[in-house]
Short mmCIF file of C-alpha atoms and ligand atoms in Angstrom, two decimals:
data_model
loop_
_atom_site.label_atom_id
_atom_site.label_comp_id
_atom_site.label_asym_id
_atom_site.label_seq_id
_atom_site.Cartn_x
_atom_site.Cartn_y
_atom_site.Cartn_z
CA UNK U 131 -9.60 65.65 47.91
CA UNK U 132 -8.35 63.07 50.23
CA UNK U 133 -5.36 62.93 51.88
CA UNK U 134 -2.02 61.76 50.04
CA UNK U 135 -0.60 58.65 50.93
CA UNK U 136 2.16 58.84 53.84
CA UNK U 137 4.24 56.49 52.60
CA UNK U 138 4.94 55.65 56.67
CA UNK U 139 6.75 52.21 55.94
CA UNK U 140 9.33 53.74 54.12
CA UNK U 141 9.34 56.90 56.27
CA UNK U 142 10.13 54.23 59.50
CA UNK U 143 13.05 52.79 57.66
CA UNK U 144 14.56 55.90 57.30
CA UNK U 145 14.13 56.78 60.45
CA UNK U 146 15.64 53.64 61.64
CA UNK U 147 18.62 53.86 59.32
CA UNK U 148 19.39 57.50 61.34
CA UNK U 149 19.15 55.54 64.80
CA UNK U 150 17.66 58.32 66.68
CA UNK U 151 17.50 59.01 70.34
CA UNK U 152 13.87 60.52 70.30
CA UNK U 153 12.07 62.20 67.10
CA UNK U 154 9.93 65.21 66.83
CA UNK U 155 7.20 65.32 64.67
CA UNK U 156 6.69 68.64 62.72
CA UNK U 157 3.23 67.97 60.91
CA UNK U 158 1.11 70.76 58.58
CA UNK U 159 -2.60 71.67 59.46
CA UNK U 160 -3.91 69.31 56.77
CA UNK U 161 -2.37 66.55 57.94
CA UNK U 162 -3.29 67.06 61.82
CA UNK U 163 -6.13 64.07 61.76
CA UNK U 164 -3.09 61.95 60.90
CA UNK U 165 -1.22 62.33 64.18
CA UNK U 166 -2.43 59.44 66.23
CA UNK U 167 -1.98 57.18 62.94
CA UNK U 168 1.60 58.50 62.94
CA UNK U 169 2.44 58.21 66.14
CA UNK U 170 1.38 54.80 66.47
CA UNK U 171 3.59 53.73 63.92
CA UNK U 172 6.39 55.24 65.58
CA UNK U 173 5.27 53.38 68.73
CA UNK U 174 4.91 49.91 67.15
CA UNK U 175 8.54 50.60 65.93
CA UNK U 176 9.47 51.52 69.78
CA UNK U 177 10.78 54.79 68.40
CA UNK U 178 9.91 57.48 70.95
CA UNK U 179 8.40 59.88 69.55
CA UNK U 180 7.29 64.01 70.17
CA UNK U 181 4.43 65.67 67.86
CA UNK U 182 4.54 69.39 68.18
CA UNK U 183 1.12 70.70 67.41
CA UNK U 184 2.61 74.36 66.54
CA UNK U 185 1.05 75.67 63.39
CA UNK U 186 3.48 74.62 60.49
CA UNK U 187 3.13 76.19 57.22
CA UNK U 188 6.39 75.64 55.52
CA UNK U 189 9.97 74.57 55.70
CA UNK U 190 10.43 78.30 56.73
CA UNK U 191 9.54 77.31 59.83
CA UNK U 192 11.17 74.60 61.02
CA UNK U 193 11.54 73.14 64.73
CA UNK U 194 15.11 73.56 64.98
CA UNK U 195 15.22 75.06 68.11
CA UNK U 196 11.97 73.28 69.64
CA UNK U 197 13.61 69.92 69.19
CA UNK U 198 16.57 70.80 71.13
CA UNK U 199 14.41 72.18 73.84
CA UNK U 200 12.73 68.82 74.29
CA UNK U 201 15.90 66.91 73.55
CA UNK U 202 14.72 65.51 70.11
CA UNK U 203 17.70 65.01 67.82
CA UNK U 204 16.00 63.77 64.47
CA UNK U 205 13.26 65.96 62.96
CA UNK U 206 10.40 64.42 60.70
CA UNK U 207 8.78 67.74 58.82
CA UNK U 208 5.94 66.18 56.91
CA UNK U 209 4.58 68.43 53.95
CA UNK U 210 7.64 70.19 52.84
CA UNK U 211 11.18 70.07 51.51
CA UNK U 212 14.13 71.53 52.74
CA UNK U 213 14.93 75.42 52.96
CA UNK U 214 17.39 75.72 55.30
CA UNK U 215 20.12 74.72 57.36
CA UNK U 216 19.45 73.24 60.88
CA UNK U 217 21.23 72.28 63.92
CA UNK U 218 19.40 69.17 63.98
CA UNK U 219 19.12 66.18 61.93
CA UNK U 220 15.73 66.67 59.84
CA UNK U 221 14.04 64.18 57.24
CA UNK U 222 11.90 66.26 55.00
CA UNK U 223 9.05 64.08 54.20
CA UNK U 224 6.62 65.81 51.05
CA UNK U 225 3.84 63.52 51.00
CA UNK U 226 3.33 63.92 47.59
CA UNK U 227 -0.30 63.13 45.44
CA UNK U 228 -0.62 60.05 43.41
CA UNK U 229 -0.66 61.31 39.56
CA UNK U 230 -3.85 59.84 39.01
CA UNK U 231 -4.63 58.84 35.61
CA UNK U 232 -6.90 61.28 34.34
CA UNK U 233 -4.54 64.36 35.81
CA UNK U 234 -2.60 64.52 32.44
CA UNK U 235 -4.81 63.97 30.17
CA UNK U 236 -7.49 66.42 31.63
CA UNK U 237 -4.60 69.01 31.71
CA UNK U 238 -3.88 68.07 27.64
CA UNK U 239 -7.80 69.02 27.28
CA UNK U 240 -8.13 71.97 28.69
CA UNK U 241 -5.15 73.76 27.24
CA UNK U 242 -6.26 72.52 23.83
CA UNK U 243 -9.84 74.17 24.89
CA UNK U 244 -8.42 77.62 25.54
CA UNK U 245 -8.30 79.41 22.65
CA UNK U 246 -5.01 81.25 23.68
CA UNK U 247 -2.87 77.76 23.68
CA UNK U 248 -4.14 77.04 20.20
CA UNK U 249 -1.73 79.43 18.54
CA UNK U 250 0.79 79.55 21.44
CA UNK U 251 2.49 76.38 22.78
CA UNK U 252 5.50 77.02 24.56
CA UNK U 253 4.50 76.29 28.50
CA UNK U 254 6.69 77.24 31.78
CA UNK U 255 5.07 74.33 33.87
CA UNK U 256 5.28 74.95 37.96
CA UNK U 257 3.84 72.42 40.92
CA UNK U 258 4.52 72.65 44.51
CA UNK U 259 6.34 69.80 46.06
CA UNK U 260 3.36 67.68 46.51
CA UNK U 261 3.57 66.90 42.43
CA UNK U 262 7.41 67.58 42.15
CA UNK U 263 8.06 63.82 41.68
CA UNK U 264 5.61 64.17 38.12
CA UNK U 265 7.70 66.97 36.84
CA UNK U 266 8.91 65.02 34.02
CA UNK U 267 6.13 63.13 33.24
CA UNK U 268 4.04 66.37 32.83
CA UNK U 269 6.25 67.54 30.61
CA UNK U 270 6.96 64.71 28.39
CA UNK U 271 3.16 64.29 27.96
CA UNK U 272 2.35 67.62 27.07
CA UNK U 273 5.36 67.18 24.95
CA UNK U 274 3.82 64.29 22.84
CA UNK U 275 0.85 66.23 22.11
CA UNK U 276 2.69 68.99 20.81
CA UNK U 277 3.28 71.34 23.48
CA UNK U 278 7.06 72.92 24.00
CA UNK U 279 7.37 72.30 27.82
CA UNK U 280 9.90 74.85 29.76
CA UNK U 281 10.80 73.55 33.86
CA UNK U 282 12.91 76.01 34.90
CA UNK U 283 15.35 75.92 38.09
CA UNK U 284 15.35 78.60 40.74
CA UNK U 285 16.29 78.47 44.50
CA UNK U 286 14.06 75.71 45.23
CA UNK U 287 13.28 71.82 43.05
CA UNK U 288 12.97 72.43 39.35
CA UNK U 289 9.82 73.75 38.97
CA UNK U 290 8.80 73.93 42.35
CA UNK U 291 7.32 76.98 43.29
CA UNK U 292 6.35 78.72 47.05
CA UNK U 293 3.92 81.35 47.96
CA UNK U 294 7.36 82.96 48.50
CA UNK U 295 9.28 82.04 45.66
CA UNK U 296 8.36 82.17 42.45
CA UNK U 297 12.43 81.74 41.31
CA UNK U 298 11.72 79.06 38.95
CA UNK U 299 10.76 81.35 36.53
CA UNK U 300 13.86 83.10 36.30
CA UNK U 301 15.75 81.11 33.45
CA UNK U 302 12.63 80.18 31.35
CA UNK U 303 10.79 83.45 31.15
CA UNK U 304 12.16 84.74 27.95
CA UNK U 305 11.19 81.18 26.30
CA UNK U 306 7.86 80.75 27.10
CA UNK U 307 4.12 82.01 25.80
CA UNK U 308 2.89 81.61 29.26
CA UNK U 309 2.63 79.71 32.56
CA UNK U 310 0.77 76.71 33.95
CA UNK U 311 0.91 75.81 37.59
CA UNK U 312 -0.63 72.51 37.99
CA UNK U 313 -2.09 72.43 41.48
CA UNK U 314 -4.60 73.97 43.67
CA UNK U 315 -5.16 76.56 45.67
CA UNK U 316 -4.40 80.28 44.56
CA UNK U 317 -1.54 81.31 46.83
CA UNK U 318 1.43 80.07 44.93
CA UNK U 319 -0.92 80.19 41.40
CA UNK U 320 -0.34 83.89 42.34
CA UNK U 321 2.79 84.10 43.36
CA UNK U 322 4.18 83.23 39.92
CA UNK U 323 1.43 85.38 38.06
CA UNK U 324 2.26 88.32 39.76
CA UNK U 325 6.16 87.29 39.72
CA UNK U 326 6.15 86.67 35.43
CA UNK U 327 5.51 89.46 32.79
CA UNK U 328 3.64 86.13 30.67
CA UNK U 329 0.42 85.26 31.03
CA UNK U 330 -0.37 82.68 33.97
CA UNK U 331 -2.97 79.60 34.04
CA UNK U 332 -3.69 77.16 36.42
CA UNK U 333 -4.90 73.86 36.18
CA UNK U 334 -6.38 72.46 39.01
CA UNK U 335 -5.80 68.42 38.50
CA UNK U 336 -8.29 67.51 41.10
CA UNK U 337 -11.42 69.32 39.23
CA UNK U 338 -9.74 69.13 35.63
CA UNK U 339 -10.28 72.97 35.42
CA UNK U 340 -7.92 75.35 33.51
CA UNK U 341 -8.27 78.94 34.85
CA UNK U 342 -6.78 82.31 32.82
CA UNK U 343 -5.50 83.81 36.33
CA UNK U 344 -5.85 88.05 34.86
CA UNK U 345 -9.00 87.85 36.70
CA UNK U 346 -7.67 86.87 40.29
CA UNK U 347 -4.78 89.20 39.85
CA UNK U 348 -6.92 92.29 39.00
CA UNK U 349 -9.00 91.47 42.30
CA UNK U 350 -5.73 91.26 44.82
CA UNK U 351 -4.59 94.16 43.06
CA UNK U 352 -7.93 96.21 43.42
CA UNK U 353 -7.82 94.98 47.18
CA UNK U 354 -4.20 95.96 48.05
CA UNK U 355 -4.19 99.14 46.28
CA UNK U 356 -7.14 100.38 48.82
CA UNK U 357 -4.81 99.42 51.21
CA UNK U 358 -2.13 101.05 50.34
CA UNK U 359 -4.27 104.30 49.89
CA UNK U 360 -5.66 103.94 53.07
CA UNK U 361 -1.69 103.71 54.84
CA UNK U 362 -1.12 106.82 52.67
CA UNK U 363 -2.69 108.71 55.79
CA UNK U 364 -0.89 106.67 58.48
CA UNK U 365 1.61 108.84 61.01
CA UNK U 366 2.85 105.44 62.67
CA UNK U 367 3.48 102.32 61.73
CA UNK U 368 4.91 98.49 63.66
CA UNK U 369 7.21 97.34 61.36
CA UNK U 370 6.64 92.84 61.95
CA UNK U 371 9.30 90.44 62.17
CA UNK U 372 8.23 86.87 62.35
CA UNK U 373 11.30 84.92 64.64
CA UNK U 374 10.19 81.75 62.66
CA UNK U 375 13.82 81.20 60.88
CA UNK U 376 13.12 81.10 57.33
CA UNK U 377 11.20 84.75 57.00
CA UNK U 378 13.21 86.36 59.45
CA UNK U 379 14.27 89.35 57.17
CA UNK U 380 15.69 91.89 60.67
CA UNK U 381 17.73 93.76 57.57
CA UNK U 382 14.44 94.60 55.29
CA UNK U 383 12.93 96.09 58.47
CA UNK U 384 15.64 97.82 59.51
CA UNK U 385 15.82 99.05 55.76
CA UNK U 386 11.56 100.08 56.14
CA UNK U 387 12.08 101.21 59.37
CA UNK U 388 14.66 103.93 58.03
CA UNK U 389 12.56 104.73 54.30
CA UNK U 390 9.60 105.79 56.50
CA UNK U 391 11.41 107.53 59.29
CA UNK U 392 12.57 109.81 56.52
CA UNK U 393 9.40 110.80 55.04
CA UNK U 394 8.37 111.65 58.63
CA UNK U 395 6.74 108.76 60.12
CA UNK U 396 7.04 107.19 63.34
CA UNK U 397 7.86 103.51 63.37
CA UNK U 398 8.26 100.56 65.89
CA UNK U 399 9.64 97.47 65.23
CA UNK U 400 7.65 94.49 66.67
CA UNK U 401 8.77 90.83 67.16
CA UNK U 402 6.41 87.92 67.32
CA UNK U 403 6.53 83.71 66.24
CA UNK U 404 2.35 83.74 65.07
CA UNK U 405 1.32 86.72 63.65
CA UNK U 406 -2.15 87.18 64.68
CA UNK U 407 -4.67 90.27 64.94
CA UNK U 408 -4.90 89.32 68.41
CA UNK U 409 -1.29 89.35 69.12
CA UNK U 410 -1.27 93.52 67.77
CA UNK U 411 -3.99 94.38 69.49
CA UNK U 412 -3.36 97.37 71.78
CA UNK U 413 -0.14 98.29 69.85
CA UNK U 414 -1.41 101.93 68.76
CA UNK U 415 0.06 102.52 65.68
CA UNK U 416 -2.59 103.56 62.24
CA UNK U 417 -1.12 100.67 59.80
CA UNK U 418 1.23 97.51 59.84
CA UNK U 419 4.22 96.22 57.61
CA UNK U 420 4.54 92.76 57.26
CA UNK U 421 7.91 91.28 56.73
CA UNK U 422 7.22 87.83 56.91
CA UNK U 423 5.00 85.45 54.84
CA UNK U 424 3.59 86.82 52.16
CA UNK U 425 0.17 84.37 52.64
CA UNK U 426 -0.48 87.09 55.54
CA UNK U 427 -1.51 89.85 53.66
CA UNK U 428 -3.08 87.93 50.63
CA UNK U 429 -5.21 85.40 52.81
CA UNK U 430 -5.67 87.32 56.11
CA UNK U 431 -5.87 90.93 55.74
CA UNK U 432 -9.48 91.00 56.69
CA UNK U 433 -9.10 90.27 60.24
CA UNK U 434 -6.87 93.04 60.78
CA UNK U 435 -8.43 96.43 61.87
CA UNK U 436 -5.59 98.73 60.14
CA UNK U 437 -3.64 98.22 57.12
CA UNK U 438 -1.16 95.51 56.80
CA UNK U 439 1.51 96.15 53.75
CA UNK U 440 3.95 94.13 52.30
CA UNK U 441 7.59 95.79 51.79
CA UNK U 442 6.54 95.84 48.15
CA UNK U 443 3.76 98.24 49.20
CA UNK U 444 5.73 100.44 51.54
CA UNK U 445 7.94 101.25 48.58
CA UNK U 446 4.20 102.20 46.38
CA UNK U 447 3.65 103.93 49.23
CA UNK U 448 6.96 106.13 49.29
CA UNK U 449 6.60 106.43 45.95
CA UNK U 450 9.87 104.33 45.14
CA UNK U 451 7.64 102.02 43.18
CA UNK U 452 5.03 102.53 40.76
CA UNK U 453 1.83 100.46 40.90
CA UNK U 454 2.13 99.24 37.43
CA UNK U 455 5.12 97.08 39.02
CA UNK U 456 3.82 95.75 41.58
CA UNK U 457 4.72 92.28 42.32
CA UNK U 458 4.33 89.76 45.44
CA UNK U 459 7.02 89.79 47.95
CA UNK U 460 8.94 87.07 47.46
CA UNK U 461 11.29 85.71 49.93
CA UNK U 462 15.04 84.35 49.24
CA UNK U 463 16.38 81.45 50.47
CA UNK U 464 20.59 81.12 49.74
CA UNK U 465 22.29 78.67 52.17
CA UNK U 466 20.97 80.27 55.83
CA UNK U 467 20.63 83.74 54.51
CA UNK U 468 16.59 84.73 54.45
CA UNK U 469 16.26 87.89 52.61
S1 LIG K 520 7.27 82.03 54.00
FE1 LIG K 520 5.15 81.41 53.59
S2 LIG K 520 5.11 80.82 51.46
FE2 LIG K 520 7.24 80.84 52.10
S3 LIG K 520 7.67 78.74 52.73
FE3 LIG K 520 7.07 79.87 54.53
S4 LIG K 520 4.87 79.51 54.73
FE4 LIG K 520 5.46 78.95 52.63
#
């Protein structure tokens, strides 16, 4: 898959149009090999410019507070669209893939393929902001060959979906057979699966391949419920709070912190910006709680040596919540409340 097109012309006039004193560059991992590129074109304009190399995973984390430490006072955040509000001036900039032409139509094929889609035809279609801008055109092609297409608003774009934030479901849930995210990549695929009571698909557009997603859900589920079995035995517990600004959720630990005191365990809350297995090390507590991103405990629970749960889990665990409803923690985004 290569990389999307940066659109950096248009990107430089609007930078120009803000007339900024110096700008800071806030660039995802994928992107990274496009840094020089970048800042050359920032040079060429005479625009002084900053890159901070800091991992950046989402608009939940945005360099607010970095740019005022190096007296930056316009933000570029490439990759991702805006979550939250900021002391400084920010352009969001999506970089967004080119629908290319056989996208659609190899979408249009595979849902005709699966036998489920023959009988049922009302769709919930969900992208990430890197298709966003194709929204409509998904829908009104599916549309044309006889599909009812729902796009439903939640916190975020209509449609859109996060990892975190499967909202978009909430007004089109009722009206739909099941759900198609169109994109890559299982995180936010799951996110909505786990989030809907409907069945959930994804089509990847880049390898024209339509997947039923039971399969992936059963797995995560088979994996987090050993987890959760495993804390069942745990006396003490670090409660984690990520200071990145958009999954800073000090009330939901506080809440945790309490819920487990009560059935008798000990608990200390930690505070860190990267949450690492390195960075707990030597904290001697028997399992973790994760209040931040929820890509933590899907994508990197291997690395850690005891237990990481999600709040979700820590209510399983206290037996506030059965396992039949589990669901991925999602985080909420309302003005600059993160909860
Ligand atoms: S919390 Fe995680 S899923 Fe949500 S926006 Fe941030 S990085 Fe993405």
């Amino acid at each position: 898959m290569d990389t999307p097109p940066l659109q950096l012309n248009e990107l430089l006039a609007e930078v120009h149009r803000r007339k900024p004193v110096q700008v800071l560059i806030q660039i995802p991992e994928g992107l990274k090999t496009n840094v020089v590129e970048i800042e050359d074109a920032f040079t060429r304009e005479k625009i002084p410019v900053i890159t901070i190399l800091d991992p950046s995973f989402g608009a939940c984390d945005i360099a607010d507070g970095k740019a005022q430490v190096l007296g930056c006072d316009l933000i570029v955040h490439f990759g991702h669209s805006k979550m939250l509000h900021t002391q400084t001036n920010v352009i969001y900039w999506p970089v967004e893939f080119p629908l290319e032409k056989n996208m659609i139509p190899g979408c249009v094929k595979a849902l005709n393929e699966e036998k489920f889609f023959q009988k049922n035809k009302r769709i919930g279609i969900y992208v990430t902001i890197q298709f966003h801008r194709h929204v409509n055109e998904i829908k009104k092609e599916l549309e044309a060959k006889g599909f009812n297409v729902f796009v439903g608003m939640g916190d975020l774009k209509d449609g859109q979906i996060l990892g975190c934030d499967a909202s978009a479901r909430r007004d089109i849930e009722d009206k739909v057979d099941a759900n198609v995210y169109f994109g890559d990549g299982y995180f936010h695929a799951l996110a909505i699966a786990f989030a809907s009571k409907k069945p959930t698909y994804q089509y990847n557009p880049f390898t024209h391949t339509l997947e039923n997603l039971e399969k992936y859900k059963e797995k995560y589920l088979r994996q987090r419920f050993g987890l959760i079995a495993k804390a069942k035995d745990a006396q003490s517990f670090a409660i984690i709070l990520c200071t990145k600004k958009g999954q800073l959720r000090k009330a939901l630990a506080m809440r945790l912190k309490e819920e487990l005191e009560q059935a008798g365990k000990k608990v200390h809350v930690v505070a860190m910006e990267h949450i690492t297995p390195q960075a707990l090390m030597g904290v001697h507590v028997d399992a973790y709680v994760n209040t931040a991103c929820s890509r933590i405990a899907t994508d990197d629970f291997e690395s850690y040596t005891k237990p990481l749960l999600t709040p979700i889990e820590v209510e399983i665990l206290l037996g506030k919540r059965t396992l039949e409803n589990y669901v991925f923690d999602e985080i909420r985004h309302i003005g600059n409340k993160v909860m």
